[in-house]
Tab-separated table of C-alpha atoms in Angstrom:
chain	number	residue	atom	x	y	z
A	1	MET	CA	-0.081	-0.117	-0.088
A	2	GLU	CA	2.676	2.408	0.731
A	3	TRP	CA	4.087	2.410	-2.802
A	4	LEU	CA	0.647	3.105	-4.086
A	5	GLY	CA	0.501	6.042	-1.625
A	6	ASN	CA	3.478	7.454	-2.962
A	7	LEU	CA	2.470	7.257	-6.527
A	8	PHE	CA	-0.675	9.329	-5.494
A	9	GLY	CA	1.439	11.639	-3.800
A	10	GLN	CA	3.475	12.484	-6.975
A	11	TYR	CA	0.815	12.075	-9.655
A	12	GLY	CA	-2.543	12.362	-7.966
A	13	TYR	CA	-5.571	11.593	-9.973
A	14	PHE	CA	-3.545	10.288	-12.984
A	15	VAL	CA	-2.658	7.462	-11.028
A	16	LEU	CA	-6.315	6.035	-11.162
A	17	PHE	CA	-6.947	7.100	-14.723
A	18	PHE	CA	-3.734	5.364	-16.245
A	19	GLY	CA	-3.790	2.525	-13.768
A	20	LEU	CA	-7.301	1.532	-14.439
A	21	PHE	CA	-6.617	1.769	-18.269
A	22	ALA	CA	-3.410	-0.284	-17.730
A	23	GLU	CA	-5.283	-2.961	-15.828
A	24	SER	CA	-8.051	-2.853	-18.441
A	25	LEU	CA	-5.332	-4.246	-21.017
A	26	ALA	CA	-4.537	-6.859	-18.675
A	27	LEU	CA	-1.438	-5.312	-17.475
A	28	PRO	CA	-0.638	-5.580	-13.752
A	29	PHE	CA	-2.055	-2.924	-11.616
A	30	PRO	CA	-4.198	-3.336	-8.445
A	31	GLY	CA	-7.227	-1.063	-9.697
A	32	GLU	CA	-9.450	-2.245	-6.572
A	33	LEU	CA	-6.769	-1.477	-3.861
A	34	ALA	CA	-5.889	1.945	-5.725
A	35	MET	CA	-9.538	3.117	-5.807
A	36	ALA	CA	-10.081	2.017	-2.202
A	37	ILE	CA	-6.913	3.881	-1.072
A	38	SER	CA	-7.787	7.062	-2.937
A	39	GLY	CA	-11.449	6.822	-1.051
A	40	HIS	CA	-9.679	6.729	2.195
A	41	MET	CA	-7.504	9.436	1.323
A	42	ASN	CA	-10.658	11.510	0.830
A	43	ASN	CA	-11.127	11.232	4.698
A	44	LEU	CA	-7.549	12.746	4.970
A	45	GLY	CA	-8.675	15.752	2.893
A	46	SER	CA	-6.461	14.705	0.063
A	47	PHE	CA	-8.820	13.596	-2.803
A	48	SER	CA	-12.324	14.831	-3.898
A	49	ILE	CA	-14.696	11.792	-4.125
A	50	PRO	CA	-16.486	13.100	-7.509
A	51	LEU	CA	-13.006	13.333	-9.123
A	52	ILE	CA	-11.766	9.859	-7.804
A	53	ILE	CA	-14.995	8.248	-9.347
A	54	LEU	CA	-14.633	10.123	-12.471
A	55	CYS	CA	-10.882	9.351	-13.231
A	56	SER	CA	-11.321	5.774	-12.159
A	57	TYR	CA	-14.347	5.324	-14.138
A	58	LEU	CA	-13.035	6.935	-17.377
A	59	GLY	CA	-9.704	4.936	-17.116
A	60	ALA	CA	-11.783	1.467	-16.795
A	61	ILE	CA	-14.123	2.216	-19.589
A	62	VAL	CA	-11.697	3.760	-22.038
A	63	GLY	CA	-9.530	0.731	-21.381
A	64	THR	CA	-12.104	-1.774	-22.032
A	65	THR	CA	-13.496	-0.060	-25.013
A	66	PHE	CA	-10.056	-0.033	-26.536
A	67	THR	CA	-9.687	-3.858	-25.977
A	68	TYR	CA	-12.983	-4.200	-27.649
A	69	TYR	CA	-11.783	-2.509	-30.538
A	70	LEU	CA	-8.711	-4.581	-30.655
A	71	GLY	CA	-10.622	-7.767	-30.447
A	72	TYR	CA	-13.070	-6.743	-33.113
A	73	LYS	CA	-10.394	-5.609	-35.507
A	74	LEU	CA	-8.045	-8.280	-35.025
A	75	GLY	CA	-10.290	-11.475	-34.373
A	76	THR	CA	-9.960	-14.872	-33.260
A	77	PRO	CA	-6.978	-16.137	-35.385
A	78	PHE	CA	-4.752	-13.147	-34.274
A	79	PHE	CA	-5.329	-13.799	-30.664
A	80	GLU	CA	-4.913	-17.610	-30.986
A	81	LYS	CA	-1.365	-16.927	-32.402
A	82	TYR	CA	-0.332	-13.775	-30.558
A	83	GLY	CA	-2.653	-13.601	-27.485
A	84	LYS	CA	0.167	-14.751	-25.125
A	85	TYR	CA	1.621	-11.130	-25.693
A	86	PHE	CA	-1.795	-9.628	-24.189
A	87	PHE	CA	-1.777	-12.170	-21.366
A	88	LEU	CA	-4.650	-13.833	-23.287
A	89	ASN	CA	-3.279	-17.310	-24.048
A	90	GLN	CA	-5.512	-20.030	-25.534
A	91	GLU	CA	-6.327	-21.436	-22.486
A	92	ARG	CA	-7.643	-17.971	-21.167
A	93	LEU	CA	-9.406	-17.148	-24.465
A	94	THR	CA	-11.371	-20.569	-24.345
A	95	LYS	CA	-12.349	-20.161	-20.692
A	96	VAL	CA	-13.598	-16.731	-21.114
A	97	THR	CA	-15.587	-17.552	-24.405
A	98	LYS	CA	-17.125	-20.252	-22.334
A	99	TRP	CA	-18.393	-18.008	-19.970
A	100	PHE	CA	-20.088	-15.892	-22.681
A	101	ASP	CA	-21.554	-19.099	-24.121
A	102	LYS	CA	-23.110	-20.011	-20.755
A	103	TYR	CA	-24.397	-16.463	-19.479
A	104	GLY	CA	-24.539	-14.671	-22.624
A	105	ASP	CA	-23.753	-10.894	-23.129
A	106	LYS	CA	-25.005	-10.176	-19.641
A	107	ILE	CA	-21.662	-11.365	-18.041
A	108	ILE	CA	-20.009	-8.151	-19.132
A	109	LEU	CA	-22.425	-6.410	-16.495
A	110	VAL	CA	-20.779	-8.342	-13.564
A	111	SER	CA	-17.599	-9.254	-15.117
A	112	TYR	CA	-15.746	-6.292	-13.184
A	113	PHE	CA	-16.162	-7.994	-9.871
A	114	ILE	CA	-14.836	-11.475	-11.435
A	115	PRO	CA	-10.945	-11.511	-10.868
A	116	GLY	CA	-9.373	-12.846	-14.182
A	117	LEU	CA	-12.461	-12.271	-16.066
A	118	ARG	CA	-12.700	-8.204	-16.155
A	119	HIS	CA	-8.989	-7.990	-17.885
A	120	PHE	CA	-10.174	-9.809	-20.851
A	121	THR	CA	-13.820	-9.161	-21.227
A	122	GLY	CA	-13.066	-6.181	-23.849
A	123	TYR	CA	-11.081	-8.500	-25.886
A	124	VAL	CA	-13.461	-11.292	-26.077
A	125	SER	CA	-16.572	-8.973	-26.563
A	126	GLY	CA	-14.857	-7.801	-29.606
A	127	ILE	CA	-13.607	-11.001	-30.636
A	128	LEU	CA	-17.332	-12.535	-30.461
A	129	ARG	CA	-18.593	-9.400	-32.291
A	130	VAL	CA	-21.117	-8.258	-29.328
A	131	ARG	CA	-23.241	-5.630	-30.638
A	132	LEU	CA	-21.393	-2.104	-29.691
A	133	ARG	CA	-24.532	-0.783	-28.083
A	134	THR	CA	-24.939	-3.869	-25.903
A	135	PHE	CA	-21.192	-3.771	-25.127
A	136	PHE	CA	-21.521	0.023	-24.180
A	137	LEU	CA	-24.399	-0.381	-21.941
A	138	TYR	CA	-23.375	-3.490	-19.993
A	139	ASN	CA	-19.891	-2.443	-19.892
A	140	TYR	CA	-20.523	1.229	-18.770
A	141	MET	CA	-23.040	0.213	-16.190
A	142	GLY	CA	-21.030	-2.686	-14.713
A	143	GLY	CA	-17.816	-0.316	-14.724
A	144	PHE	CA	-19.739	2.395	-12.639
A	145	VAL	CA	-21.131	0.255	-9.939
A	146	TRP	CA	-17.572	-1.461	-9.783
A	147	VAL	CA	-15.770	1.928	-9.491
A	148	LEU	CA	-18.347	3.333	-6.960
A	149	THR	CA	-18.076	0.304	-4.916
A	150	TYR	CA	-14.609	0.203	-4.229
A	151	VAL	CA	-14.168	4.024	-3.729
A	152	MET	CA	-16.801	3.800	-0.965
A	153	ILE	CA	-15.138	0.935	0.707
A	154	GLY	CA	-12.010	3.037	0.980
A	155	LYS	CA	-13.983	5.835	2.491
A	156	ILE	CA	-16.075	4.217	4.865
A	157	PHE	CA	-13.910	1.431	6.175
A	158	GLY	CA	-10.424	3.392	6.046
A	159	GLN	CA	-7.706	1.342	7.731
A	160	GLN	CA	-9.631	-1.930	7.127
A	161	ILE	CA	-9.409	-1.720	3.320
A	162	GLU	CA	-7.466	-4.853	2.809
A	163	GLN	CA	-9.858	-7.010	4.964
A	164	TRP	CA	-12.701	-5.766	3.316
A	165	LEU	CA	-11.184	-6.464	-0.215
A	166	HIS	CA	-10.574	-10.100	0.957
A	167	ILE	CA	-14.014	-10.474	2.114
A	168	ILE	CA	-15.615	-8.991	-0.990
A	169	SER	CA	-13.118	-11.184	-3.049
A	170	GLN	CA	-14.286	-14.337	-1.102
A	171	TYR	CA	-17.813	-13.775	-1.657
A	172	SER	CA	-18.009	-12.109	-5.120
A	173	VAL	CA	-18.989	-15.571	-6.532
A	174	ILE	CA	-22.039	-15.809	-4.521
A	175	ALA	CA	-23.006	-12.144	-5.239
A	176	ILE	CA	-22.509	-13.047	-8.834
A	177	SER	CA	-24.758	-15.836	-8.736
A	178	VAL	CA	-27.348	-14.223	-6.983
A	179	VAL	CA	-27.267	-11.560	-9.928
A	180	ALA	CA	-27.285	-14.225	-12.344
A	181	ILE	CA	-30.245	-15.905	-11.123
A	182	GLY	CA	-32.121	-12.367	-10.953
A	183	LEU	CA	-31.356	-11.839	-14.514
A	184	VAL	CA	-32.445	-15.408	-15.647
A	185	THR	CA	-35.759	-14.880	-13.484
A	186	VAL	CA	-36.494	-11.382	-15.294
A	187	PHE	CA	-35.658	-12.837	-18.799
A	188	LEU	CA	-38.275	-15.884	-17.970
A	189	VAL	CA	-40.926	-13.921	-16.562
A	190	LYS	CA	-40.522	-11.144	-19.463
A	191	HIS	CA	-40.747	-13.893	-22.058
A	192	ASN	CA	-43.589	-15.828	-20.490
A	193	LYS	CA	-45.798	-13.289	-19.260
A	194	MET	CA	-48.817	-14.264	-20.973
A	195	ALA	CA	-48.448	-17.974	-19.695
A	196	ILE	CA	-47.707	-16.928	-15.989
A	197	MET	CA	-50.788	-14.643	-16.164
A	198	ASN	CA	-52.997	-17.327	-17.551
A	199	TRP	CA	-51.920	-19.635	-14.847
A	200	ILE	CA	-52.419	-16.906	-11.976
A	201	ARG	CA	-56.062	-16.625	-13.580
A	202	THR	CA	-56.566	-20.299	-13.269
A	203	LYS	CA	-55.362	-20.463	-9.821
A	204	SER	CA	-57.473	-17.563	-8.753
A	205	VAL	CA	-60.642	-19.055	-10.394
A	206	LYS	CA	-60.107	-22.289	-8.330
């Protein structure tokens, strides 16, 4: 944490923008920790919460949009051959693709909270030719919730940052499962509305 504090002292908000941008490209940077620390630094009078959120959010979505563009333009053959130079080897490419096959485009919405997935979601979304409007909607919404969550963890819990990050990491799979179940339920209700209404009417008559 000390080295991050030193970076903030020297470069301020630029650390958040370029750090989150780099992490979106799958480069090593502790984005969640950086946002949490900056949230805590607001309590010390160093940073402004709106600017922390803005710089973090822009870094994250600009980075993922750039990787979407790379995936879309370069395609599967390029990444199968050169993906290892982007930390996206064949094994990871196959794994992330399976996530998309299993959960659909909505996986983009929660991908920021899944370690090992958010770094490659942009690339794979482009490779799979996810509609640009769909990618923007899910990616930008998910990115905002992710940024807000970790900045506020830092502001609220202060010195207990690392402990809370560990807890969230442990239970993120459970939270994602709950969200996924909710999305599936909404989808089923939306596409079977008439059948459900008929079933309710039948039960009420009886």
